[in-house]
Amino acid sequence: MATSASQVQRPLAAESGVAQEPSWLSNFANYLRRNPAMIAGILVLLSLVAFEIVGLLSVDIQRARPLSARVLQPPGPGLPFGSDRNGRDLFAAAVAGIPMTFRIGLIAGLLGISIGTVLGFFSAYYGGVVDTVIKTVVDVGLTIPGLMVLIIIATSFRGGLTVEQMALVVAILAWLHPTRTIRAQVLTMKERAYIQVARLSGVSGPRIIFTELMPNLLSYLAAGSVNAVSSAILASIGLEALGLGPMDSPTLGMTVYWVIYFGALINGWWWWWLPPIVLISLLFIGLFLVSLGLDELANPRRRHLV
Amino acid sequence: MLLGYFVRRIGLFFLIVWLAATVNFFLPRISGQNPIEDKLMQQATMGGYQQAGMKEMVAEYSKKFGLDKPLWQQYLTYLGDMARFDFNYSISNYPKTVLEMMREAIPWTIGLLLMTTLLSFLLGTLLGASLAWPGTPQFIKWLFPPLILLHAIPYYLFGMVLTYLFAFQIKIFPIFGGYTAGTIPSLSLSFITDVLVHSILPASAIILVAIGGWALGMRAMMITTEGEDYMVFGEAKGLKGATLFMRYALRNALLPQTTSLALALGHIVSGAVLVETVFAFPGIGTVLYHAIREGDHFLIQGIVFSVIVTLGVATLIMDMIYPVLDPRITYRRA
């Protein structure tokens, strides 16, 4: 039950308050102990990093190109994940694919959250016509199913997409959601007394935004960034699985596309589809847990929810 | 004031539809593609069976689009076509029209997604509510963490795992399709059971992944509601636990859930494009996948436009009936 959970937490918080000037690090460690979702998430993501490092040290990622190995070999010596119908070394494809997929998510997600932050702050703080325009655009944009719009955009580029272009396509819609949530946050914050005081003492608008509002929303922005990266990866993998991705790059989503294209599932080539599914799932679960943990940090009222 | 709100809301709907049609029209032209010519050239170089329909197709399209006319005239013709849901012919399935192909696929998609959306909403909401209730047996609470983690995984990837386990390894379910190949769709009992058996795997993939999200949302709402003053008051009055739970907490916490349900219902047509693809389920998603694979631009545009309109209608209806569900909502100009 909710109340019992928060009662357990109270003495813990009191303890750390009693300790003399706890260092930043021990504060952080104390905090992590209260936030198992964050620990689990970080561990899952670290396991992916470890896989990536081991992979980069042990295989040449050039072998992710077609005709690098005999086709359709099950896992065995020299080919830890086997090979696909085009003769790609699937271990090399996985090692090469993780950073690519992550790069798409990072570029698109961070672009989305940056644009969303600027627009959200601007819109909420200054209000007026600009606010009405931004709010309407966001409301309209969010009513349109994102994947469908991305499909139309991606079909216009067909064939020649690079990983970076893919990220930009996904970024086209990635700013809508952050703009709405950040605008809502700033709207409630700017009515607080300390903002009013700052405004009455003649502090300039940008200064209030950067020194008063921004620091208070940092953890919120952090949770928002993780969510934005995660949904950008989701969108990119969806597009790639439909065959609208960078055709000659072995991103995790493109591997899924080839799996569907060649019917690896019904042909029993399990080594082909298992690694991308496991890696993608770990990536999403890790990001989800971290965002859950950051959400708890940003939103102390939800502390007993996690 | 209410009337003004409705007018604005309907205006917004038409704005969305117009934007969608406009983007559909201009995007291929900006990127310098000519989908008809590309496709016809491609088919001409391949030669073969599609040659037969090509001459009529070229004639039909030139007349239809008036490709010699100025761009604004083409644009107006296009908007007129869209308003009448005339999406022209499918390029790769000529002489079938896009509308015909969509009409065949849509019942499958709506059937699968209506069922799975409602079931996962029901199960997830109940699970989420019971998690916030002290009387719930412990084993139900253990269901929550795995379902939450499952929620982070895309439907179609989980669907692939299910297919492998329950159709390939243990052959208890059919591996793909919406019905046994060779049977003719009819309303007979045997055909309906056949369809149901084929739907079990795609449906469980969607339901099992979706439950976690509904449960998470409902649990959060329940915990917020349990902190409300009227709950404390009800408890102080000595109301029975069950009454407090059902009539006071559950009912109020349900409201945001129903909003999400309406949105989810709007996503019915587009929600499972990739699940359908993975299971080769004969719905709109599979049609879209093949359209993309074959570069059938008219089919892609027709489906995308219809999905946007469907979602627009769903959110419009939801916004209209919301005051009935929640009298606290006031329609002010924001």
XYZ file of C-alpha atoms in Angstrom:
640
model
C 0.000 0.000 0.000
C 1.167 3.482 -0.792
C 1.259 4.934 2.699
C 3.394 2.156 4.136
C 5.976 2.611 1.375
C 6.369 6.308 2.053
C 6.642 5.665 5.755
C 9.588 3.413 5.147
C 11.268 6.090 3.125
C 10.919 8.862 5.647
C 13.494 7.642 8.187
C 15.915 6.991 5.358
C 15.641 10.563 4.166
C 15.999 11.818 7.727
C 19.172 9.778 8.218
C 20.893 11.269 5.228
C 19.870 14.713 6.451
C 21.498 14.101 9.851
C 24.834 13.025 8.379
C 27.260 15.966 8.311
C 27.672 17.494 4.879
C 27.291 14.220 2.963
C 29.398 14.235 -0.161
C 27.673 14.461 -3.509
C 28.678 10.889 -4.243
C 27.320 9.337 -1.068
C 24.134 11.331 -1.549
C 23.868 9.834 -4.976
C 24.550 6.332 -3.660
C 21.921 6.817 -0.964
C 19.525 8.006 -3.554
C 20.151 5.043 -5.850
C 19.400 2.667 -2.987
C 15.920 4.151 -2.856
C 15.501 3.922 -6.595
C 15.893 0.322 -7.742
C 14.412 1.053 -11.175
C 17.279 3.420 -11.929
C 19.916 0.888 -10.841
C 18.330 -1.879 -12.880
C 18.060 0.395 -15.914
C 21.673 1.519 -15.690
C 22.806 -2.102 -15.301
C 20.839 -3.203 -18.389
C 22.318 -0.372 -20.463
C 25.816 -1.120 -19.132
C 25.427 -4.751 -20.199
C 24.771 -3.505 -23.739
C 27.879 -1.317 -23.549
C 29.893 -4.324 -22.334
C 28.585 -6.434 -25.239
C 29.540 -3.645 -27.627
C 33.080 -3.341 -26.229
C 33.685 -7.082 -26.318
C 32.300 -7.137 -29.841
C 34.466 -4.292 -31.113
C 37.557 -5.983 -29.662
C 36.801 -9.385 -31.137
C 35.281 -8.824 -34.556
C 35.882 -6.635 -37.585
C 32.610 -4.793 -38.177
C 33.336 -4.765 -41.907
C 32.096 -8.354 -41.740
C 28.590 -6.935 -41.323
C 28.614 -6.441 -45.100
C 27.081 -9.089 -47.348
C 29.308 -11.906 -48.659
C 31.592 -11.873 -45.617
C 30.777 -15.433 -44.630
C 29.112 -18.545 -45.991
C 25.360 -17.956 -46.146
C 22.907 -19.211 -43.498
C 25.428 -20.745 -41.153
C 24.099 -21.472 -37.658
C 26.284 -20.222 -34.794
C 29.593 -22.028 -34.611
C 33.325 -21.403 -34.277
C 34.294 -18.136 -35.967
C 30.641 -17.164 -36.369
C 29.248 -16.732 -32.843
C 25.819 -15.555 -34.103
C 25.886 -17.365 -37.442
C 25.306 -15.680 -40.800
C 22.275 -14.569 -42.833
C 21.130 -15.272 -46.371
C 23.313 -12.546 -47.795
C 26.395 -13.836 -46.018
C 26.556 -11.158 -43.328
C 28.355 -12.154 -40.146
C 25.441 -11.594 -37.751
C 27.689 -10.988 -34.738
C 29.433 -8.213 -36.640
C 26.026 -6.912 -37.751
C 24.840 -6.746 -34.140
C 28.049 -5.025 -32.991
C 27.849 -2.531 -35.861
C 24.099 -2.066 -35.451
C 23.856 -1.103 -31.773
C 25.735 2.219 -32.078
C 23.910 3.050 -35.328
C 20.478 2.493 -33.824
C 21.516 4.365 -30.716
C 22.898 7.212 -32.813
C 19.582 7.598 -34.643
C 17.770 7.698 -31.310
C 20.269 10.114 -29.788
C 20.289 12.587 -32.692
C 16.524 12.532 -33.178
C 15.665 12.409 -29.483
C 18.049 15.184 -28.460
C 17.007 17.378 -31.390
C 13.418 16.774 -30.350
C 13.964 17.618 -26.698
C 16.095 20.706 -27.525
C 13.547 22.147 -29.942
C 10.789 21.145 -27.527
C 12.551 22.885 -24.619
C 13.105 26.123 -26.523
C 9.557 26.219 -27.898
C 7.996 25.054 -24.631
C 9.776 27.684 -22.522
C 9.235 30.433 -25.044
C 5.587 29.572 -25.546
C 4.701 29.242 -21.879
C 6.783 32.115 -20.543
C 5.850 34.782 -23.059
C 2.324 33.597 -23.901
C 0.302 35.652 -26.370
C 0.058 34.997 -30.100
C 3.263 32.931 -30.231
C 1.875 30.650 -27.555
C -1.411 30.216 -29.414
C 0.396 29.365 -32.648
C 2.810 26.895 -31.027
C 0.039 25.294 -28.992
C -2.191 24.839 -32.050
C 0.627 23.393 -34.158
C 1.481 20.917 -31.389
C -2.172 19.969 -30.841
C -2.669 19.368 -34.552
C 0.622 17.500 -34.854
C -0.135 15.161 -31.983
C -3.523 14.222 -33.430
C -1.829 12.895 -36.549
C -0.475 9.337 -36.247
C 3.283 9.844 -36.300
C 4.303 6.607 -37.990
C 2.004 7.374 -40.935
C 3.532 10.802 -41.536
C 7.027 9.349 -41.238
C 6.078 6.667 -43.776
C 5.021 9.346 -46.285
C 8.212 11.313 -45.675
C 10.477 8.282 -45.807
C 8.891 6.952 -49.030
C 9.827 10.229 -50.721
C 13.490 9.564 -49.921
C 13.343 5.927 -50.863
C 16.574 4.025 -51.200
C 19.176 6.668 -50.525
C 18.774 7.229 -46.776
C 21.849 7.329 -44.562
C 21.796 6.758 -40.812
C 21.951 10.533 -40.195
C 19.144 11.291 -42.654
C 17.107 8.611 -40.956
C 17.641 10.425 -37.651
C 16.519 13.711 -39.195
C 13.360 12.121 -40.622
C 12.471 10.806 -37.173
C 13.331 14.183 -35.605
C 10.700 15.921 -37.756
C 8.015 14.804 -35.315
C 10.142 14.177 -32.208
C 9.766 17.729 -30.834
C 5.953 17.734 -30.581
C 5.531 15.748 -27.400
C 8.399 17.443 -25.465
C 7.041 20.865 -26.438
C 3.639 20.065 -24.978
C 4.877 18.569 -21.687
C 7.563 21.215 -21.081
C 5.111 24.011 -21.857
C 2.710 22.555 -19.283
C 5.484 22.363 -16.672
C 6.648 25.927 -17.250
C 3.046 27.181 -17.125
C 2.625 25.853 -13.586
C 6.098 26.994 -12.500
C 5.941 30.570 -13.651
C 3.108 31.315 -11.228
C 5.276 30.377 -8.237
C 6.127 33.170 -5.829
C 9.899 33.206 -6.426
C 9.401 33.712 -10.159
C 7.001 36.578 -9.468
C 9.540 38.121 -7.106
C 12.284 37.806 -9.714
C 10.065 39.404 -12.320
C 9.073 42.263 -10.010
C 12.712 42.924 -9.176
C 13.305 43.544 -12.846
C 15.219 40.398 -13.793
C 15.114 39.941 -17.567
C 13.036 37.198 -19.212
C 15.917 35.066 -20.556
C 17.685 35.358 -17.191
C 14.611 34.099 -15.353
C 14.313 31.252 -17.825
C 17.957 30.192 -17.484
C 18.656 30.850 -13.816
C 15.274 30.339 -12.143
C 13.151 28.033 -14.288
C 15.706 25.806 -16.025
C 17.547 24.522 -12.918
C 14.250 23.502 -11.360
C 13.248 21.572 -14.418
C 16.597 19.865 -15.024
C 15.621 16.452 -13.696
C 12.339 16.735 -15.555
C 14.225 17.532 -18.752
C 16.522 14.562 -18.124
C 13.559 12.184 -17.864
C 12.074 13.820 -20.946
C 15.302 13.309 -22.921
C 15.441 9.611 -22.120
C 11.815 9.255 -23.197
C 12.471 11.211 -26.383
C 15.484 9.033 -27.260
C 13.450 5.908 -26.570
C 10.509 6.940 -28.736
C 12.859 8.060 -31.518
C 14.455 4.602 -31.507
C 10.996 3.019 -31.530
C 9.936 5.124 -34.521
C 13.166 4.414 -36.399
C 12.936 0.667 -35.838
C 9.298 0.710 -36.981
C 10.222 2.519 -40.195
C 13.204 0.255 -40.780
C 11.182 -2.920 -40.228
C 8.791 -1.686 -42.924
C 11.719 -1.305 -45.305
C 12.025 2.493 -45.171
C 15.384 2.648 -43.424
C 19.003 2.935 -44.535
C 19.132 -0.140 -46.770
C 22.870 -0.736 -46.663
C 23.450 -0.061 -42.947
C 23.127 -2.989 -40.526
C 21.073 -1.127 -37.875
C 19.105 -3.358 -35.508
C 15.860 -2.371 -37.243
C 17.236 -3.192 -40.710
C 18.223 -6.646 -39.460
C 14.582 -7.077 -38.378
C 13.534 -5.964 -41.869
C 15.692 -8.620 -43.546
C 14.365 -11.199 -41.075
C 10.793 -10.423 -42.160
C 11.788 -10.065 -45.826
C 13.403 -13.491 -46.049
C 10.904 -15.175 -43.703
C 13.634 -16.257 -41.282
C 10.998 -17.065 -38.702
C 9.110 -19.707 -40.668
C 12.317 -21.136 -42.056
C 13.694 -21.830 -38.608
C 16.774 -19.592 -38.875
C 16.474 -18.653 -35.213
C 19.995 -17.288 -34.895
C 19.086 -14.546 -37.367
C 16.171 -12.975 -35.481
C 17.071 -13.756 -31.880
C 20.010 -11.313 -31.393
C 18.289 -8.179 -32.766
C 15.129 -8.903 -30.762
C 17.055 -9.457 -27.541
C 19.249 -6.385 -28.089
C 16.324 -4.120 -29.005
C 14.328 -5.385 -26.029
C 17.239 -4.769 -23.656
C 17.700 -1.287 -25.074
C 14.032 -0.395 -24.548
C 13.820 -1.990 -21.108
C 16.997 -0.213 -19.993
C 15.805 3.169 -21.237
C 12.346 2.604 -19.750
C 13.745 1.763 -16.310
C 16.085 4.764 -16.364
C 13.228 7.068 -17.346
C 11.095 5.573 -14.563
C 13.929 6.290 -12.152
C 14.443 9.843 -13.433
C 10.707 10.428 -13.289
C 10.815 9.572 -9.625
C 13.616 12.084 -9.178
C 11.759 14.778 -11.081
C 8.450 14.145 -9.433
C 8.932 13.467 -5.722
C 5.196 12.994 -5.307
C 5.451 9.855 -7.387
C 8.212 8.510 -5.188
C 6.081 5.694 -3.833
C 4.982 4.742 -7.340
C 8.240 3.303 -8.535
C -19.533 29.259 -25.331
C -20.011 25.540 -25.792
C -21.130 26.108 -29.383
C -18.023 28.165 -30.049
C -15.892 25.338 -28.726
C -17.584 22.798 -30.991
C -17.156 25.020 -34.034
C -13.460 25.524 -33.266
C -12.981 21.811 -32.661
C -14.639 20.830 -35.951
C -12.591 23.488 -37.716
C -9.440 21.928 -36.268
C -10.515 18.545 -37.630
C -10.889 19.905 -41.164
C -7.552 21.685 -40.817
C -5.905 18.339 -39.988
C -7.537 16.579 -42.921
C -6.578 19.369 -45.302
C -2.986 19.383 -44.028
C -2.711 15.633 -44.445
C -4.001 15.794 -48.017
C -1.694 18.695 -48.858
C 1.410 17.016 -47.485
C 0.435 13.872 -49.381
C 0.213 15.893 -52.581
C 3.304 18.052 -52.345
C 5.881 15.822 -50.674
C 6.470 13.455 -53.601
C 6.625 16.483 -55.929
C 9.146 18.351 -53.763
C 11.412 15.327 -53.650
C 11.337 15.289 -57.458
C 9.830 11.840 -57.810
C 7.274 10.759 -60.312
C 5.809 7.644 -58.738
C 3.703 6.668 -61.756
C 6.523 7.033 -64.211
C 9.013 5.313 -61.890
C 6.726 2.375 -61.432
C 5.788 2.099 -65.082
C 9.406 2.334 -66.175
C 10.332 -0.318 -63.674
C 7.576 -2.606 -64.911
C 8.413 -1.902 -68.527
C 12.027 -2.903 -68.012
C 10.913 -6.044 -66.217
C 8.472 -6.820 -68.992
C 6.029 -9.621 -68.522
C 2.490 -9.964 -67.361
C 1.800 -6.431 -66.217
C 2.487 -5.024 -69.681
C -1.110 -5.670 -70.670
C -2.703 -3.082 -68.401
C -0.030 -0.450 -68.875
C -1.352 1.466 -71.847
C -4.750 1.943 -70.238
C -3.051 2.938 -67.013
C -0.960 5.664 -68.621
C -4.001 6.980 -70.452
C -6.128 6.829 -67.328
C -3.577 8.660 -65.225
C -2.784 11.360 -67.751
C -6.475 12.100 -68.061
C -7.106 11.816 -64.343
C -4.275 14.041 -63.227
C -4.195 16.292 -66.228
C -0.424 16.137 -65.896
C -0.099 18.879 -68.492
C -2.215 21.264 -66.432
C -0.666 23.776 -64.007
C 0.173 22.589 -60.514
C -2.640 24.451 -58.740
C -5.220 22.801 -60.969
C -3.739 19.383 -60.262
C -3.839 20.239 -56.558
C -7.520 21.177 -56.671
C -8.410 17.977 -58.553
C -6.471 16.049 -55.943
C -8.279 17.714 -53.026
C -11.606 16.927 -54.720
C -10.625 13.276 -55.091
C -9.575 13.072 -51.450
C -12.839 14.628 -50.289
C -14.700 11.851 -52.109
C -12.262 9.192 -50.795
C -11.258 8.487 -54.363
C -7.664 7.326 -54.008
C -7.287 6.150 -57.615
C -5.956 2.785 -58.696
C -3.428 0.658 -56.954
C -0.286 0.715 -59.078
C 0.765 -2.842 -58.399
C -2.732 -4.356 -58.362
C -4.240 -2.543 -61.340
C -7.191 -2.470 -62.127
C -8.135 -2.723 -58.448
C -8.753 0.640 -56.841
C -7.073 1.635 -53.610
C -10.486 1.901 -51.970
C -11.355 -1.690 -52.927
C -8.119 -3.004 -51.484
C -8.663 -1.088 -48.263
C -12.262 -2.257 -48.009
C -11.119 -5.887 -48.110
C -8.473 -5.374 -45.438
C -10.176 -3.057 -42.965
C -12.607 -5.563 -41.366
C -9.632 -7.779 -40.442
C -7.736 -4.946 -38.827
C -10.732 -3.551 -36.980
C -11.725 -7.017 -35.780
C -8.275 -7.813 -34.425
C -7.597 -4.422 -32.898
C -11.030 -3.732 -31.462
C -10.902 -7.046 -29.640
C -7.328 -6.666 -28.387
C -7.678 -2.998 -27.425
C -10.824 -3.602 -25.371
C -9.460 -6.769 -23.744
C -6.123 -5.258 -22.808
C -7.871 -2.127 -21.502
C -10.153 -4.252 -19.331
C -7.439 -6.569 -18.012
C -4.850 -3.822 -17.569
C -7.227 -1.461 -15.795
C -8.403 -4.174 -13.438
C -4.819 -5.195 -12.720
C -3.750 -1.594 -12.125
C -6.693 -0.962 -9.811
C -6.160 -4.154 -7.836
C -2.493 -3.253 -7.320
C -3.573 -0.203 -5.348
C -5.977 -2.181 -3.199
C -4.653 -3.777 0.010
C -6.942 -6.836 -0.262
C -5.402 -8.100 -3.495
C -3.704 -11.512 -3.280
C 0.062 -11.431 -3.543
C 0.355 -13.491 -6.748
C -1.481 -10.816 -8.727
C 1.043 -8.241 -7.559
C 3.850 -10.436 -8.861
C 2.329 -10.216 -12.341
C 2.999 -6.502 -12.458
C 6.809 -6.204 -12.878
C 7.098 -8.680 -15.788
C 4.138 -7.099 -17.584
C 5.614 -3.631 -17.107
C 8.905 -4.734 -18.646
C 7.064 -6.436 -21.505
C 5.300 -3.142 -22.139
C 8.627 -1.566 -23.135
C 9.060 -4.011 -26.037
C 7.416 -3.367 -29.435
C 4.399 -5.613 -30.173
C 5.809 -7.102 -33.338
C 9.081 -8.243 -31.805
C 7.215 -10.020 -29.030
C 4.897 -11.422 -31.704
C 7.889 -12.927 -33.493
C 8.989 -14.675 -30.303
C 5.448 -16.027 -29.766
C 5.282 -17.288 -33.339
C 8.550 -19.124 -32.925
C 7.521 -20.711 -29.623
C 3.891 -21.600 -30.309
C 3.709 -22.026 -34.064
C 7.156 -23.204 -35.034
C 8.532 -25.144 -32.067
C 5.271 -26.353 -30.514
C 2.926 -26.455 -33.455
C -0.333 -25.593 -31.697
C -1.188 -22.426 -33.627
C -1.099 -21.637 -37.345
C 2.085 -19.809 -38.281
C 0.629 -17.025 -40.438
C -2.398 -15.683 -42.255
C -5.887 -14.768 -41.162
C -7.483 -18.059 -42.240
C -6.373 -21.368 -43.733
C -5.148 -20.799 -47.275
C -7.578 -22.112 -49.869
C -10.747 -21.681 -47.823
C -13.225 -19.125 -49.040
C -14.207 -16.437 -46.525
C -17.826 -16.971 -45.497
C -19.972 -16.595 -42.423
C -19.981 -20.311 -41.616
C -19.096 -21.605 -38.157
C -16.050 -23.503 -39.366
C -14.624 -20.417 -41.060
C -15.196 -18.276 -37.983
C -13.405 -20.743 -35.697
C -10.615 -20.916 -38.255
C -10.252 -17.134 -38.108
C -10.333 -17.168 -34.320
C -7.593 -19.785 -34.113
C -5.491 -17.725 -36.521
C -6.054 -14.589 -34.436
C -4.946 -16.039 -31.117
C -1.210 -15.463 -31.573
C -1.336 -11.909 -32.978
C -3.977 -11.019 -30.397
C -1.952 -12.342 -27.466
C 1.127 -10.499 -28.710
C -0.790 -7.227 -28.614
C -2.685 -7.890 -25.375
C 0.274 -9.097 -23.317
C 2.383 -6.104 -24.333
C -0.421 -3.568 -23.901
C -1.665 -4.676 -20.456
C 1.376 -3.223 -18.671
C 0.703 0.286 -19.970
C -2.934 0.288 -18.905
C -2.006 -1.141 -15.501
C 0.707 1.477 -14.972
C -1.655 4.341 -15.794
C -4.506 2.994 -13.685
C -2.259 2.306 -10.701
C -0.901 5.846 -10.750
C -4.431 7.275 -10.938
C -5.649 5.023 -8.113
C -2.818 6.135 -5.845
C -3.522 9.791 -6.603
C -7.235 9.251 -5.956
C -6.584 7.463 -2.668
C -4.898 10.607 -1.386
C -7.983 12.757 -2.023
C -9.882 14.337 0.869
C -13.145 12.600 0.021
C -11.413 9.243 0.438
C -10.237 10.195 3.930
C -13.730 11.437 4.664
C -15.321 8.216 3.413
C -12.940 6.181 5.519
C -13.669 8.327 8.577
C -17.397 7.852 7.989
C -16.786 4.119 8.344
C -17.599 3.065 4.791
C -16.848 -0.541 3.929
C -13.545 -1.165 2.175
C -15.241 -2.570 -0.923
C -17.579 0.417 -1.272
C -14.692 2.796 -0.823
C -12.650 0.931 -3.411
C -15.343 0.455 -6.049
C -17.531 3.534 -5.722
C -15.073 6.150 -4.503
C -11.643 5.258 -5.845
C -12.195 3.127 -8.941
C -14.889 5.269 -10.518
C -12.920 8.472 -10.258
C -9.648 6.927 -11.332
C -11.309 5.490 -14.428
C -11.832 8.842 -16.091
C -8.328 9.438 -17.510
C -8.246 5.783 -18.510
C -11.324 6.228 -20.701
C -9.656 9.185 -22.395
C -6.705 6.977 -23.229
C -9.087 4.245 -24.394
C -10.735 6.632 -26.845
C -7.312 7.593 -28.179
C -6.299 3.937 -28.435
C -9.493 3.167 -30.337
C -8.577 5.927 -32.752
C -5.264 4.179 -33.359
C -7.087 0.971 -34.244
C -6.289 1.147 -37.935
C -2.640 2.114 -37.587
C -1.812 0.487 -34.257
C -0.604 -2.850 -35.434
C 0.862 -2.343 -38.901
C 3.920 -4.376 -37.995
C 2.122 -7.033 -35.957
C -0.011 -7.776 -39.000
C 3.096 -7.860 -41.157
C 4.857 -10.325 -38.883
C 1.825 -12.649 -38.822
C 0.876 -11.976 -42.486
C -2.579 -11.153 -41.128
C -4.671 -9.887 -44.062
C -5.346 -6.456 -42.528
C -4.467 -2.911 -43.525
C -0.957 -3.196 -42.041
C 0.007 -6.057 -44.312
C -1.432 -4.206 -47.308
C 0.630 -1.153 -46.336
C 3.778 -3.254 -45.932
C 3.378 -4.744 -49.401
C 2.537 -1.333 -50.865
C 5.810 0.034 -49.459
C 7.708 -2.988 -50.677
C 6.328 -2.612 -54.195
C 6.516 1.180 -54.274
C 2.743 1.511 -54.718
C 2.502 5.217 -53.849
C -1.234 5.600 -54.359
C -1.972 2.735 -52.037
C 0.436 4.101 -49.399
C -1.054 7.589 -49.650
C -4.614 6.282 -49.553
C -3.959 4.247 -46.415
C -2.036 7.025 -44.668
C -4.742 9.574 -45.474
C -7.539 7.275 -44.260
C -5.707 6.504 -41.037
C -5.209 10.206 -40.350
C -8.897 10.874 -40.987
C -9.943 7.955 -38.740
C -7.815 9.203 -35.876
C -9.085 12.741 -36.436
C -12.690 11.547 -36.227
C -11.958 9.515 -33.093
C -10.362 12.426 -31.235
C -13.155 14.713 -32.434
C -15.831 12.386 -31.021
C -13.864 11.986 -27.809
C -13.566 15.735 -27.297
C -17.286 16.116 -27.972
C -18.469 13.540 -25.439
C -15.951 14.409 -22.769
C -18.218 16.926 -21.001
C -20.766 14.126 -20.565
C -18.150 11.941 -18.876
C -16.622 14.649 -16.743
C -18.826 17.582 -15.765
C -15.827 19.355 -14.237
C -14.448 20.080 -17.704
C -15.217 23.585 -18.866
C -14.723 24.765 -22.387
C -12.766 27.942 -22.134
C -10.581 29.391 -24.814
C -7.197 28.245 -23.638
